[in-house]
Structure formats: structure tokens, C-alpha cells
Amino acid sequence: MLTKRIIPCLDVDNGRVVKGVSFVNLRDAGDPAELARFYDKEGADELVFLDITASSDNRDTMVDVVRDVSAEVFIPLTVGGGIRQIADVRKMLEAGADKVSLNTAALQDPNVIKEASEFFGSQCIVVAIDAKRNSDIYMSLQEQNVTGWEELKVDLNTGWVVYTHGGRSPAGVDAVKWAQKVAELGAGEILLTSMDSDGHESGYDLELLSLVSSSVSIPVIASGGAGSLEHLQQAIEVGKADAVLAASIFHFGTFSIGDAKTYLANQNIAIRPLGK
Amino acid sequence: MNDVTAVKPKIAIIDYQAGNIRSVEKALTKSGAEAVVSSIPEVIESCDGVVFPGQGACDSSMLNLRSHFLDQLILQLIANEKPFLGVCLGLQLLLQHSEEGDEECLGLIPGTVRRFPKGNKIPHMGWNEVNIISDHPVLSGVPNNSHFYFVHSYFAQPTDKDMIAATTIYGIEFCSAVAYENVVAVQFHPEKSGTTGLKIYENFVQFTKMSMDDLP
């Protein structure tokens, strides 16, 4: 049976892993390759590296990171952040990434999804969707006067709004409609982050998750809000996620990947057993 | 006769711009081979074994292969008993045709490549169990029903059931590997399947060494 994937996400700034990775046994908790090895050994099913480097001058450091990690770790590797064009996608794939995640660039020009998936194959094109419940954004949308997105326009009574630029700008686009659109354009997977839940460790946005997951025929990775192992279970069982991504619960050592797998297996969720 | 353990076989990775071949290269190197990435027939031919990787679309891949005269080369290498490992699209393209495209495939293995039926998420992406039913040396030592990493929307359906070396279930039971004589081709990505996957590359390197030893 196809197993549900557990994916630790690492933020990388100027080639170094940042945002509180606190393991006792690591010589260098900022070294992406060492962390990748650690999580591989723990049984992670896949790794996501998110480049949060602010300056575009330093973007190439991420290529080196991908090259180092892929030389040592033989599990799938997704890279996101700062991917602007086809050339960036190519650079990351050549360095050893298996999938590249597009966010802002896809909203600026959705054809990037189509071009990239036709050229490199859908299997390596992930679209990251950062979504926020609409309640407090009505005004900002009015101000922005977003045009050209009639078919994707958010329903202000029910919808979730997609944000770009690391969650700073509302795009005026409905998350569910956008998910359907990216699937149609050839994306192979959706990485769905709830901005409302992210960082609160009080659980994923299950309503958003199940709505998106049941609206598309491609796999959906749940992101944002994991604080307990039960949350992972809910994302899979209620949210219908195909994979669960988490950062802090793993980085701070609250739970190991092994803990998560044992827990999910005990709930009769298909997972890849450790050491196999 | 050479000492089998000391020889480092040269294994070509056929480069036809189809996906991540860096991981294949690293997996081969880690498994004790000298990996040679090339799209030049003479270079590929001079190696002791060949890996035919691939991700992406069937039609564009077939066109790329043909433009480099690699389609004929692959058939010739296999006929010449060169150890051959196909991965993912490198399995699918060995069949006659694919529902994914209009181009004829290599036609080495009778059968068709089909799209997964509706009902499950497509692509089939993630770790799934592989039920190995062949005793081919390249698949040996891998515990049955081990998990391997898959990512594909189409699957190979060989006409000759005897060629099927492993099966996997995703809505339906499909062929996840073929194996016969010098040819092994797998739908999953051993280079992305952790230590279990590396075992396949180690086996293939050993298999290549043995075949070198058999040569006059």
C-alpha cells in the first residue's frame, strides 16, 4: 500500500539551516548535509529545503546546498524559495533536487507551471500555496484592485486567499480554485500551508486541507500547525493529506520521526516502517 | 582472470535530458562503480554496464533518444548482453508504445504503457511496497515487500507475464519491475529509496563485475 509521507522542512539562509534546530547530537546544527543525514537515518520519507535568503545575490548558495545534500542522502529532496524561472528549475534539478517548488513565480505567470512541467515532467513540479482565511483581508483586496483573475477570484464569504512573497502579499486568488488551476497546468503536487495555523502548533487547518485535497487529483502535502502527533493523524484522516510536513516539532526534538511513525502505525495509517 | 573484488566497473548513465541523473550517478559511485554520464554512443558502448534513467514525458524523451542515435544503441547493447538497468521511464520506454504519447517506444518488451485508472491520486507518488517474484541477481538480498520510492502516472504492462519480476499495488496491481538475462528495469527509483534502494545499485555493480569476468 502507498504509505503516507512524513517530511521535515528545513529553512536555509545563505547556505545555513536556521530557525531553531536544536539537537544535542549534532556537531553542526546549521549544516544542511548533516541535518539531511540525520533525518534520513531517523526515517524521514522526504526532505524539503526552503531557501529564505533575502538577497538574490546569494541565491547560488542554495545550489551548493542541494549539491552537497544530494551527494549523501538518497531520499527525495524538494527545494523551494526564490525559484523565478525555468532556468532556476533546471539549475536545482541538475544540482540533484528531485522536485522544485514554485510559489510567487507561479502566481505572477501561471504558464511557468505549464512550461516547467512539460519540459521537466510533472513529477518534479510542486506548487506551494500559502493560504489564509479571508476574514481580515477584504480591505486589502479592495485596495489592491486585483485584475485578470476573474475565474480564480476568491469568494469572500467562504474562501481562503492565496498569498505570495513569503506570505506578505495577498494575491486575490481563491486557494481551492488556484489548487485546481495548478493541477490543470501540470503541477505534480501541492504543498499547502495554512498561514493561520502556521507557527501555532495547534493543528493543521483541516477544513482547508480536506477541501483542497478532495478538489484535485494530485497529491497534497499538509503544512502549518503541527504541534502533536495527533495533528499529523488528523491531517491524514480528516484533511485527507497524502503527506505531512512539519518543522518545529522535529527540529526541537519534541518528537522524532520514529515517534511519529510508531504513533501513526498504531492508528492503522500506512507508513514506511523504520529500517526498511 | 581479474580479481573480481578489485575491479571498478565503468557504468554509463545515458544522458538524454530526462530528469535528475545526479542521484543515479552518486548511487553508482557509492556502490563501487565509476559512473560515466554521457549521450555519446561510443562512450556509452565502451562501458561495462549501462543505466537508462529517466523522468518526464514519453514523446520528448523518444525524440531526444533518436536525435542522439541512442534508441538503436540501447537495443544493440541489450542484444550484446551488456548489463542493463532501466529506471522509471527507462522501464516504460522499453515497451512498444505508451498511452502517454504518440511516438513508438523502443519495442524491446512486448506490451503497452498505461495510465493509472481514475480513483487514486495521480501521480502515484511516495513509498510503496514491492513484491519481488524474480530471483534475478540484481534484485537479490532485498527483503520482499520492502518500500521503494515511486513517482509516475503510467505503468508498464508487458504481454509476457514471465517477464514481470515484481509487482506493486496502487488501486490495481501493476508491474513494478521486469528482469531477464542481462536486463533489469524498475518503475521505482532505487536511487531515492535509501539503503534498500542502494542495495539494487550494489547488486547491479556486482552483476556487471561478474559479466566482465565472464568475457573471454
Short mmCIF file of C-alpha atoms in Angstrom, two decimals:
data_model
loop_
_atom_site.label_atom_id
_atom_site.label_comp_id
_atom_site.label_asym_id
_atom_site.label_seq_id
_atom_site.Cartn_x
_atom_site.Cartn_y
_atom_site.Cartn_z
CA MET A 1 0.00 0.00 0.00
CA LEU A 2 1.18 3.53 -0.74
CA THR A 3 2.34 4.98 2.57
CA LYS A 4 1.76 8.48 3.94
CA ARG A 5 4.94 10.50 3.89
CA ILE A 6 6.47 12.36 6.83
CA ILE A 7 8.54 15.32 5.71
CA PRO A 8 10.71 17.56 7.86
CA CYS A 9 11.14 21.06 6.42
CA LEU A 10 14.37 22.99 6.84
CA ASP A 11 14.76 26.72 6.31
CA VAL A 12 18.04 27.72 4.74
CA ASP A 13 19.51 31.22 4.86
CA ASN A 14 22.75 31.89 2.98
CA GLY A 15 23.55 28.19 2.87
CA ARG A 16 22.92 27.52 6.56
CA VAL A 17 19.94 25.89 8.25
CA VAL A 18 18.24 28.40 10.51
CA LYS A 19 15.21 28.61 12.78
CA GLY A 20 15.93 26.68 15.89
CA VAL A 21 17.20 23.28 15.09
CA SER A 22 18.20 22.01 18.50
CA PHE A 23 19.54 18.50 18.57
CA VAL A 24 22.10 17.57 21.12
CA ASN A 25 23.95 15.08 19.00
CA LEU A 26 24.82 17.24 16.04
CA ARG A 27 28.26 18.68 15.61
CA ASP A 28 26.91 21.47 13.43
CA ALA A 29 23.16 22.06 13.55
CA GLY A 30 23.45 24.61 10.76
CA ASP A 31 24.96 22.23 8.23
CA PRO A 32 22.26 21.18 5.73
CA ALA A 33 24.03 17.96 4.75
CA GLU A 34 24.49 16.86 8.34
CA LEU A 35 20.83 17.53 9.14
CA ALA A 36 19.72 15.75 6.00
CA ARG A 37 21.76 12.71 7.01
CA PHE A 38 20.26 12.85 10.49
CA TYR A 39 16.68 12.92 9.22
CA ASP A 40 17.38 10.25 6.64
CA LYS A 41 18.64 7.95 9.40
CA GLU A 42 15.60 8.75 11.53
CA GLY A 43 13.36 7.54 8.73
CA ALA A 44 12.16 10.75 7.07
CA ASP A 45 10.42 9.87 3.80
CA GLU A 46 11.45 13.02 2.03
CA LEU A 47 13.10 16.37 2.77
CA VAL A 48 12.05 19.91 1.95
CA PHE A 49 14.60 22.72 1.92
CA LEU A 50 13.19 26.20 1.81
CA ASP A 51 15.57 28.97 0.76
CA ILE A 52 14.76 32.09 2.76
CA THR A 53 17.87 34.00 1.67
CA ALA A 54 16.77 37.61 1.32
CA SER A 55 19.31 38.80 -1.19
CA SER A 56 19.13 37.38 -4.68
CA ASP A 57 22.91 37.81 -4.91
CA ASN A 58 23.32 34.90 -2.56
CA ARG A 59 20.85 32.56 -4.18
CA ASP A 60 23.53 30.35 -5.66
CA THR A 61 24.47 29.19 -2.18
CA MET A 62 21.30 27.08 -2.36
CA VAL A 63 22.61 25.27 -5.42
CA ASP A 64 25.67 24.25 -3.40
CA VAL A 65 23.45 23.10 -0.55
CA VAL A 66 21.43 20.90 -2.90
CA ARG A 67 24.61 19.50 -4.43
CA ASP A 68 26.07 18.63 -1.00
CA VAL A 69 22.88 17.06 0.31
CA SER A 70 22.08 15.02 -2.78
CA ALA A 71 25.57 13.54 -2.78
CA GLU A 72 24.95 11.90 0.56
CA VAL A 73 21.27 11.41 1.08
CA PHE A 74 19.30 9.03 -1.10
CA ILE A 75 15.74 10.09 -0.38
CA PRO A 76 13.64 12.61 -2.34
CA LEU A 77 14.60 16.22 -1.97
CA THR A 78 12.34 19.20 -2.69
CA VAL A 79 13.72 22.73 -2.96
CA GLY A 80 11.65 25.91 -2.74
CA GLY A 81 12.10 29.63 -2.31
CA GLY A 82 13.34 32.08 -4.89
CA ILE A 83 12.63 29.90 -7.91
CA ARG A 84 11.72 32.51 -10.52
CA GLN A 85 12.08 30.93 -13.92
CA ILE A 86 12.73 27.77 -15.90
CA ALA A 87 16.49 28.34 -15.64
CA ASP A 88 16.24 28.24 -11.84
CA VAL A 89 14.30 24.98 -12.01
CA ARG A 90 16.94 23.46 -14.26
CA LYS A 91 19.77 24.61 -12.00
CA MET A 92 18.22 22.93 -8.96
CA LEU A 93 17.40 19.69 -10.77
CA GLU A 94 20.91 19.49 -12.16
CA ALA A 95 22.31 20.04 -8.68
CA GLY A 96 20.37 16.98 -7.52
CA ALA A 97 16.94 18.18 -6.40
CA ASP A 98 14.08 15.83 -7.25
CA LYS A 99 11.35 18.42 -7.07
CA VAL A 100 11.24 22.17 -7.21
CA SER A 101 8.53 24.16 -5.52
CA LEU A 102 7.08 27.28 -7.16
CA ASN A 103 5.05 29.90 -5.36
CA THR A 104 5.23 33.61 -6.22
CA ALA A 105 6.54 32.97 -9.74
CA ALA A 106 3.58 30.68 -10.46
CA LEU A 107 1.08 33.34 -9.48
CA GLN A 108 2.88 36.03 -11.43
CA ASP A 109 2.85 33.86 -14.52
CA PRO A 110 0.93 30.57 -14.27
CA ASN A 111 2.42 29.49 -17.58
CA VAL A 112 5.65 28.81 -15.72
CA ILE A 113 3.91 25.75 -14.24
CA LYS A 114 2.89 24.52 -17.66
CA GLU A 115 6.27 25.14 -19.25
CA ALA A 116 8.22 23.61 -16.39
CA SER A 117 6.03 20.52 -16.15
CA GLU A 118 6.07 19.94 -19.88
CA PHE A 119 9.81 20.34 -20.01
CA PHE A 120 10.92 18.53 -16.87
CA GLY A 121 7.84 16.40 -16.16
CA SER A 122 5.00 16.97 -13.69
CA GLN A 123 6.70 14.73 -11.14
CA CYS A 124 9.23 17.42 -10.27
CA ILE A 125 6.97 20.47 -10.19
CA VAL A 126 5.43 21.26 -6.82
CA VAL A 127 3.30 24.35 -6.34
CA ALA A 128 3.41 25.82 -2.85
CA ILE A 129 0.18 27.51 -1.83
CA ASP A 130 0.22 29.80 1.20
CA ALA A 131 -3.40 30.37 2.17
CA LYS A 132 -5.17 32.47 4.77
CA ARG A 133 -8.83 32.58 5.77
CA ASN A 134 -10.43 35.57 4.11
CA SER A 135 -11.93 37.34 7.13
CA ASP A 136 -9.44 40.14 7.53
CA ILE A 137 -8.27 40.72 4.02
CA TYR A 138 -11.32 42.17 2.36
CA MET A 139 -10.00 45.71 2.58
CA SER A 140 -6.55 44.92 1.34
CA LEU A 141 -8.04 43.20 -1.70
CA GLN A 142 -10.17 46.25 -2.43
CA GLU A 143 -7.09 48.41 -2.21
CA GLN A 144 -5.09 46.18 -4.48
CA ASN A 145 -7.75 46.17 -7.15
CA VAL A 146 -6.55 42.81 -8.45
CA THR A 147 -7.48 42.24 -12.06
CA GLY A 148 -7.17 39.47 -14.60
CA TRP A 149 -8.14 36.70 -12.20
CA GLU A 150 -11.92 36.62 -12.59
CA GLU A 151 -12.07 32.83 -12.80
CA LEU A 152 -9.90 32.42 -9.74
CA LYS A 153 -11.35 35.25 -7.68
CA VAL A 154 -11.82 34.47 -4.05
CA ASP A 155 -15.31 34.08 -2.66
CA LEU A 156 -15.16 36.45 0.26
CA ASN A 157 -17.79 34.56 2.20
CA THR A 158 -16.24 31.13 2.13
CA GLY A 159 -12.78 31.26 0.68
CA TRP A 160 -9.16 31.17 1.61
CA VAL A 161 -6.90 33.71 -0.07
CA VAL A 162 -3.55 32.82 -1.60
CA TYR A 163 -0.57 34.92 -0.51
CA THR A 164 2.73 35.40 -2.28
CA HIS A 165 6.15 36.78 -1.33
CA GLY A 166 6.54 34.61 1.74
CA GLY A 167 3.06 35.41 2.98
CA ARG A 168 3.35 39.18 2.67
CA SER A 169 1.05 39.92 -0.30
CA PRO A 170 -2.50 38.71 -0.86
CA ALA A 171 -2.91 37.64 -4.47
CA GLY A 172 -6.69 37.95 -4.54
CA VAL A 173 -6.91 34.35 -5.66
CA ASP A 174 -9.02 31.63 -4.08
CA ALA A 175 -6.90 28.80 -2.67
CA VAL A 176 -9.18 25.98 -3.84
CA LYS A 177 -9.62 27.40 -7.32
CA TRP A 178 -5.89 28.05 -7.57
CA ALA A 179 -5.15 24.47 -6.50
CA GLN A 180 -7.39 23.18 -9.27
CA LYS A 181 -5.76 25.55 -11.74
CA VAL A 182 -2.20 24.48 -10.91
CA ALA A 183 -3.17 20.81 -11.19
CA GLU A 184 -4.67 21.51 -14.60
CA LEU A 185 -1.48 23.32 -15.65
CA GLY A 186 0.60 20.26 -14.86
CA ALA A 187 1.81 20.56 -11.27
CA GLY A 188 2.60 17.14 -9.80
CA GLU A 189 1.94 18.01 -6.19
CA ILE A 190 0.66 20.79 -3.93
CA LEU A 191 2.39 21.95 -0.77
CA LEU A 192 -0.43 23.61 1.15
CA THR A 193 0.41 25.88 4.06
CA SER A 194 -2.22 27.43 6.27
CA MET A 195 -0.90 30.82 7.32
CA ASP A 196 -3.49 30.97 10.09
CA SER A 197 -2.20 27.77 11.67
CA ASP A 198 1.49 28.10 10.88
CA GLY A 199 3.62 28.55 13.98
CA HIS A 200 0.77 27.98 16.44
CA GLU A 201 1.28 24.25 16.91
CA SER A 202 -2.46 23.84 17.40
CA GLY A 203 -3.09 21.64 14.39
CA TYR A 204 -3.37 21.94 10.64
CA ASP A 205 -6.32 23.79 9.05
CA LEU A 206 -8.27 20.61 8.39
CA GLU A 207 -11.13 22.32 6.63
CA LEU A 208 -8.83 23.95 4.07
CA LEU A 209 -6.84 20.77 3.72
CA SER A 210 -9.73 18.42 3.01
CA LEU A 211 -11.32 20.95 0.68
CA VAL A 212 -8.15 21.28 -1.41
CA SER A 213 -7.26 17.60 -1.27
CA SER A 214 -10.68 16.49 -2.47
CA SER A 215 -10.74 19.14 -5.21
CA VAL A 216 -7.62 17.94 -7.01
CA SER A 217 -6.37 14.60 -8.29
CA ILE A 218 -2.72 15.27 -7.42
CA PRO A 219 -1.12 14.62 -4.01
CA VAL A 220 -1.32 17.31 -1.32
CA ILE A 221 1.26 17.90 1.42
CA ALA A 222 -0.17 19.41 4.62
CA SER A 223 1.85 22.19 6.18
CA GLY A 224 1.46 24.66 9.02
CA GLY A 225 0.32 23.97 12.56
CA ALA A 226 1.70 20.60 13.63
CA GLY A 227 2.20 20.56 17.39
CA SER A 228 1.43 16.98 18.30
CA LEU A 229 1.39 13.55 16.72
CA GLU A 230 -2.38 13.58 16.80
CA HIS A 231 -2.25 16.59 14.48
CA LEU A 232 -0.38 14.51 11.92
CA GLN A 233 -3.04 11.82 12.18
CA GLN A 234 -5.83 14.39 11.75
CA ALA A 235 -4.18 15.88 8.66
CA ILE A 236 -4.16 12.43 7.08
CA GLU A 237 -7.51 11.10 8.25
CA VAL A 238 -9.64 14.25 8.32
CA GLY A 239 -7.65 16.50 6.00
CA LYS A 240 -7.01 13.67 3.50
CA ALA A 241 -3.39 14.75 3.13
CA ASP A 242 -1.02 12.47 1.23
CA ALA A 243 1.96 13.70 3.21
CA VAL A 244 2.56 15.77 6.33
CA LEU A 245 5.24 18.39 6.63
CA ALA A 246 6.44 19.75 9.94
CA ALA A 247 9.33 21.82 11.19
CA SER A 248 9.49 22.73 14.85
CA ILE A 249 8.15 19.51 16.40
CA PHE A 250 11.00 17.64 14.76
CA HIS A 251 13.69 20.30 14.96
CA PHE A 252 13.23 20.91 18.68
CA GLY A 253 13.27 17.19 19.29
CA THR A 254 9.73 17.25 20.75
CA PHE A 255 9.12 14.13 18.68
CA SER A 256 11.39 12.10 16.47
CA ILE A 257 10.37 10.90 13.04
CA GLY A 258 10.35 7.44 14.61
CA ASP A 259 7.86 8.58 17.29
CA ALA A 260 5.61 9.95 14.56
CA LYS A 261 5.79 6.74 12.55
CA THR A 262 5.11 4.50 15.51
CA TYR A 263 2.13 6.63 16.53
CA LEU A 264 0.63 6.69 13.03
CA ALA A 265 1.20 2.97 12.54
CA ASN A 266 -0.68 2.33 15.79
CA GLN A 267 -3.59 4.31 14.34
CA ASN A 268 -3.58 1.96 11.35
CA ILE A 269 -2.18 4.54 8.97
CA ALA A 270 0.12 3.06 6.35
CA ILE A 271 3.66 4.34 6.86
CA ARG A 272 7.08 3.16 5.71
CA PRO A 273 8.47 1.24 8.67
CA LEU A 274 11.86 2.25 10.02
CA GLY A 275 14.84 0.28 8.90
CA LYS A 276 13.18 -0.98 5.78
CA MET B 1 41.49 -13.68 -14.82
CA ASN B 2 40.88 -10.45 -12.90
CA ASP B 3 40.24 -10.37 -9.22
CA VAL B 4 36.52 -9.60 -9.23
CA THR B 5 36.57 -7.64 -5.99
CA ALA B 6 39.29 -5.27 -7.12
CA VAL B 7 37.77 -4.23 -10.42
CA LYS B 8 35.87 -0.97 -10.56
CA PRO B 9 33.43 -1.35 -13.44
CA LYS B 10 32.65 1.60 -15.64
CA ILE B 11 28.92 2.11 -15.80
CA ALA B 12 27.40 4.54 -18.28
CA ILE B 13 24.38 6.66 -17.41
CA ILE B 14 22.55 7.51 -20.60
CA ASP B 15 22.05 11.29 -20.59
CA TYR B 16 19.14 12.39 -22.74
CA GLN B 17 17.94 15.35 -20.68
CA ALA B 18 15.34 13.45 -18.75
CA GLY B 19 15.35 14.28 -15.09
CA ASN B 20 17.63 14.03 -12.12
CA ILE B 21 20.58 11.84 -13.06
CA ARG B 22 22.87 13.21 -10.40
CA SER B 23 21.37 10.89 -7.79
CA VAL B 24 21.89 7.90 -10.08
CA GLU B 25 25.49 8.97 -10.55
CA LYS B 26 26.05 9.29 -6.79
CA ALA B 27 24.35 5.96 -6.07
CA LEU B 28 26.58 4.17 -8.58
CA THR B 29 29.71 5.81 -7.22
CA LYS B 30 28.73 4.87 -3.67
CA SER B 31 28.15 1.30 -4.86
CA GLY B 32 31.69 0.98 -6.15
CA ALA B 33 31.39 1.84 -9.83
CA GLU B 34 32.94 4.52 -11.95
CA ALA B 35 29.89 6.41 -13.25
CA VAL B 36 30.14 7.90 -16.73
CA VAL B 37 27.38 10.32 -17.73
CA SER B 38 27.16 10.53 -21.50
CA SER B 39 24.98 10.93 -24.56
CA ILE B 40 27.71 9.78 -26.95
CA PRO B 41 27.12 6.24 -28.30
CA GLU B 42 30.84 5.37 -28.48
CA VAL B 43 31.42 6.40 -24.88
CA ILE B 44 28.38 4.50 -23.61
CA GLU B 45 29.34 1.43 -25.63
CA SER B 46 32.83 1.38 -24.14
CA CYS B 47 31.44 0.98 -20.61
CA ASP B 48 30.91 -2.33 -18.82
CA GLY B 49 27.29 -1.70 -17.91
CA VAL B 50 24.55 0.80 -18.64
CA VAL B 51 21.91 2.59 -16.59
CA PHE B 52 18.98 4.01 -18.55
CA PRO B 53 17.33 6.53 -16.22
CA GLY B 54 14.53 8.91 -16.98
CA GLN B 55 11.65 11.01 -15.82
CA GLY B 56 9.31 13.13 -17.81
CA ALA B 57 7.30 12.76 -20.96
CA CYS B 58 7.49 9.77 -23.27
CA ASP B 59 7.35 11.58 -26.61
CA SER B 60 10.02 14.19 -25.93
CA SER B 61 12.27 11.51 -24.45
CA MET B 62 11.93 9.25 -27.50
CA LEU B 63 12.69 12.21 -29.77
CA ASN B 64 15.76 13.06 -27.70
CA LEU B 65 16.96 9.47 -27.83
CA ARG B 66 16.53 9.29 -31.59
CA SER B 67 18.27 12.59 -32.24
CA HIS B 68 21.35 11.21 -30.48
CA PHE B 69 21.02 7.74 -32.12
CA LEU B 70 20.60 6.31 -28.66
CA ASP B 71 17.46 4.31 -29.46
CA GLN B 72 19.32 1.90 -31.72
CA LEU B 73 22.28 1.86 -29.37
CA ILE B 74 20.15 0.72 -26.43
CA LEU B 75 18.70 -2.21 -28.40
CA GLN B 76 22.14 -3.15 -29.64
CA LEU B 77 23.71 -3.03 -26.15
CA ILE B 78 20.98 -5.24 -24.77
CA ALA B 79 21.39 -7.70 -27.67
CA ASN B 80 25.12 -7.74 -26.94
CA GLU B 81 24.38 -8.85 -23.37
CA LYS B 82 25.61 -5.67 -21.73
CA PRO B 83 24.31 -5.45 -18.14
CA PHE B 84 21.40 -3.04 -18.35
CA LEU B 85 19.38 -1.28 -15.66
CA GLY B 86 16.36 0.82 -16.63
CA VAL B 87 14.81 3.16 -14.08
CA CYS B 88 11.28 4.64 -14.19
CA LEU B 89 10.84 6.00 -17.72
CA GLY B 90 13.83 3.78 -18.51
CA LEU B 91 11.48 0.83 -17.95
CA GLN B 92 8.46 2.28 -19.74
CA LEU B 93 10.36 3.18 -22.90
CA LEU B 94 11.44 -0.45 -23.34
CA LEU B 95 7.87 -1.39 -24.23
CA GLN B 96 6.18 -0.94 -27.61
CA HIS B 97 4.03 2.08 -27.02
CA SER B 98 2.63 4.31 -24.32
CA GLU B 99 -0.79 5.80 -23.75
CA GLU B 100 1.10 8.94 -22.76
CA GLY B 101 2.26 9.78 -26.28
CA ASP B 102 2.13 9.08 -29.98
CA GLU B 103 5.76 8.13 -30.60
CA GLU B 104 6.66 4.47 -30.88
CA CYS B 105 8.80 3.34 -27.95
CA LEU B 106 11.83 1.04 -28.15
CA GLY B 107 9.76 -2.12 -28.55
CA LEU B 108 12.15 -4.46 -26.77
CA ILE B 109 9.43 -5.75 -24.45
CA PRO B 110 6.06 -6.60 -25.99
CA GLY B 111 3.33 -4.62 -24.29
CA THR B 112 1.89 -1.20 -23.60
CA VAL B 113 2.40 1.56 -21.04
CA ARG B 114 -0.93 2.51 -19.47
CA ARG B 115 -2.21 5.37 -17.34
CA PHE B 116 -3.45 4.57 -13.84
CA PRO B 117 -7.23 4.39 -13.73
CA LYS B 118 -9.09 7.23 -12.03
CA GLY B 119 -9.83 6.86 -8.34
CA ASN B 120 -6.44 7.37 -6.74
CA LYS B 121 -4.23 10.44 -6.75
CA ILE B 122 -2.05 10.68 -9.85
CA PRO B 123 0.96 10.69 -9.93
CA HIS B 124 1.44 7.63 -7.76
CA MET B 125 3.95 9.42 -5.54
CA GLY B 126 5.66 8.12 -2.44
CA TRP B 127 6.91 4.91 -0.82
CA ASN B 128 5.11 1.72 -1.72
CA GLU B 129 5.75 -1.99 -1.26
CA VAL B 130 7.45 -4.07 -3.93
CA ASN B 131 6.60 -7.76 -4.10
CA ILE B 132 9.60 -9.38 -5.76
CA ILE B 133 8.85 -12.61 -7.61
CA SER B 134 12.10 -12.99 -9.56
CA ASP B 135 15.39 -14.46 -8.39
CA HIS B 136 17.42 -12.24 -10.69
CA PRO B 137 20.76 -11.38 -9.01
CA VAL B 138 20.14 -7.62 -9.32
CA LEU B 139 17.02 -7.99 -7.16
CA SER B 140 18.53 -10.42 -4.67
CA GLY B 141 19.02 -9.69 -0.98
CA VAL B 142 16.18 -7.17 -0.93
CA PRO B 143 13.58 -8.25 1.63
CA ASN B 144 10.27 -8.93 -0.03
CA ASN B 145 7.69 -6.16 0.31
CA SER B 146 10.37 -3.57 1.02
CA HIS B 147 9.29 0.01 0.41
CA PHE B 148 10.66 1.92 -2.57
CA TYR B 149 10.04 5.47 -3.74
CA PHE B 150 7.75 5.84 -6.75
CA VAL B 151 6.68 8.82 -8.80
CA HIS B 152 4.80 8.09 -12.03
CA SER B 153 1.42 8.35 -13.69
CA TYR B 154 1.84 5.47 -16.15
CA PHE B 155 2.89 1.86 -15.67
CA ALA B 156 4.33 -0.85 -17.91
CA GLN B 157 2.10 -3.76 -18.84
CA PRO B 158 4.21 -6.46 -20.52
CA THR B 159 2.29 -9.02 -22.58
CA ASP B 160 4.58 -11.81 -21.42
CA LYS B 161 3.81 -12.32 -17.74
CA ASP B 162 7.06 -14.25 -17.29
CA MET B 163 9.00 -11.02 -17.71
CA ILE B 164 7.37 -9.49 -14.64
CA ALA B 165 9.89 -9.53 -11.80
CA ALA B 166 7.96 -7.56 -9.20
CA THR B 167 4.52 -6.12 -8.62
CA THR B 168 3.09 -3.27 -6.56
CA ILE B 169 -0.46 -2.36 -5.65
CA TYR B 170 -1.88 1.10 -6.25
CA GLY B 171 -5.59 0.72 -6.89
CA ILE B 172 -4.58 -2.08 -9.22
CA GLU B 173 -1.66 -4.50 -9.11
CA PHE B 174 0.93 -3.36 -11.65
CA CYS B 175 4.33 -4.47 -12.86
CA SER B 176 6.98 -2.59 -10.85
CA ALA B 177 9.99 -4.43 -12.33
CA VAL B 178 10.97 -6.63 -15.23
CA ALA B 179 14.05 -8.85 -15.27
CA TYR B 180 15.51 -11.36 -17.67
CA GLU B 181 19.06 -12.29 -18.60
CA ASN B 182 21.11 -9.06 -18.75
CA VAL B 183 18.12 -6.71 -18.44
CA VAL B 184 16.57 -5.35 -15.27
CA ALA B 185 14.21 -2.39 -15.32
CA VAL B 186 12.34 -0.94 -12.36
CA GLN B 187 9.46 1.52 -12.10
CA PHE B 188 10.57 2.85 -8.71
CA HIS B 189 13.64 4.97 -8.01
CA PRO B 190 16.26 2.89 -6.20
CA GLU B 191 18.49 5.99 -6.05
CA LYS B 192 15.78 7.67 -3.96
CA SER B 193 14.89 4.70 -1.79
CA GLY B 194 17.52 4.95 0.93
CA THR B 195 19.67 1.95 1.81
CA THR B 196 17.15 -0.52 0.37
CA GLY B 197 17.47 1.22 -2.98
CA LEU B 198 21.25 1.37 -2.84
CA LYS B 199 21.23 -2.43 -2.50
CA ILE B 200 19.87 -2.62 -6.05
CA TYR B 201 22.74 -0.48 -7.33
CA GLU B 202 25.26 -2.56 -5.37
CA ASN B 203 23.78 -5.69 -6.90
CA PHE B 204 23.94 -4.17 -10.36
CA VAL B 205 27.59 -3.21 -9.90
CA GLN B 206 28.35 -6.79 -8.78
CA PHE B 207 26.34 -8.19 -11.68
CA THR B 208 28.36 -6.01 -14.07
CA LYS B 209 31.63 -7.21 -12.50
CA MET B 210 30.58 -10.84 -12.92
CA SER B 211 29.77 -10.29 -16.57
CA MET B 212 33.18 -8.69 -17.10
CA ASP B 213 34.71 -11.77 -15.59
CA ASP B 214 32.76 -13.99 -17.98
CA LEU B 215 34.15 -12.24 -21.04
CA PRO B 216 36.90 -14.03 -22.93
#
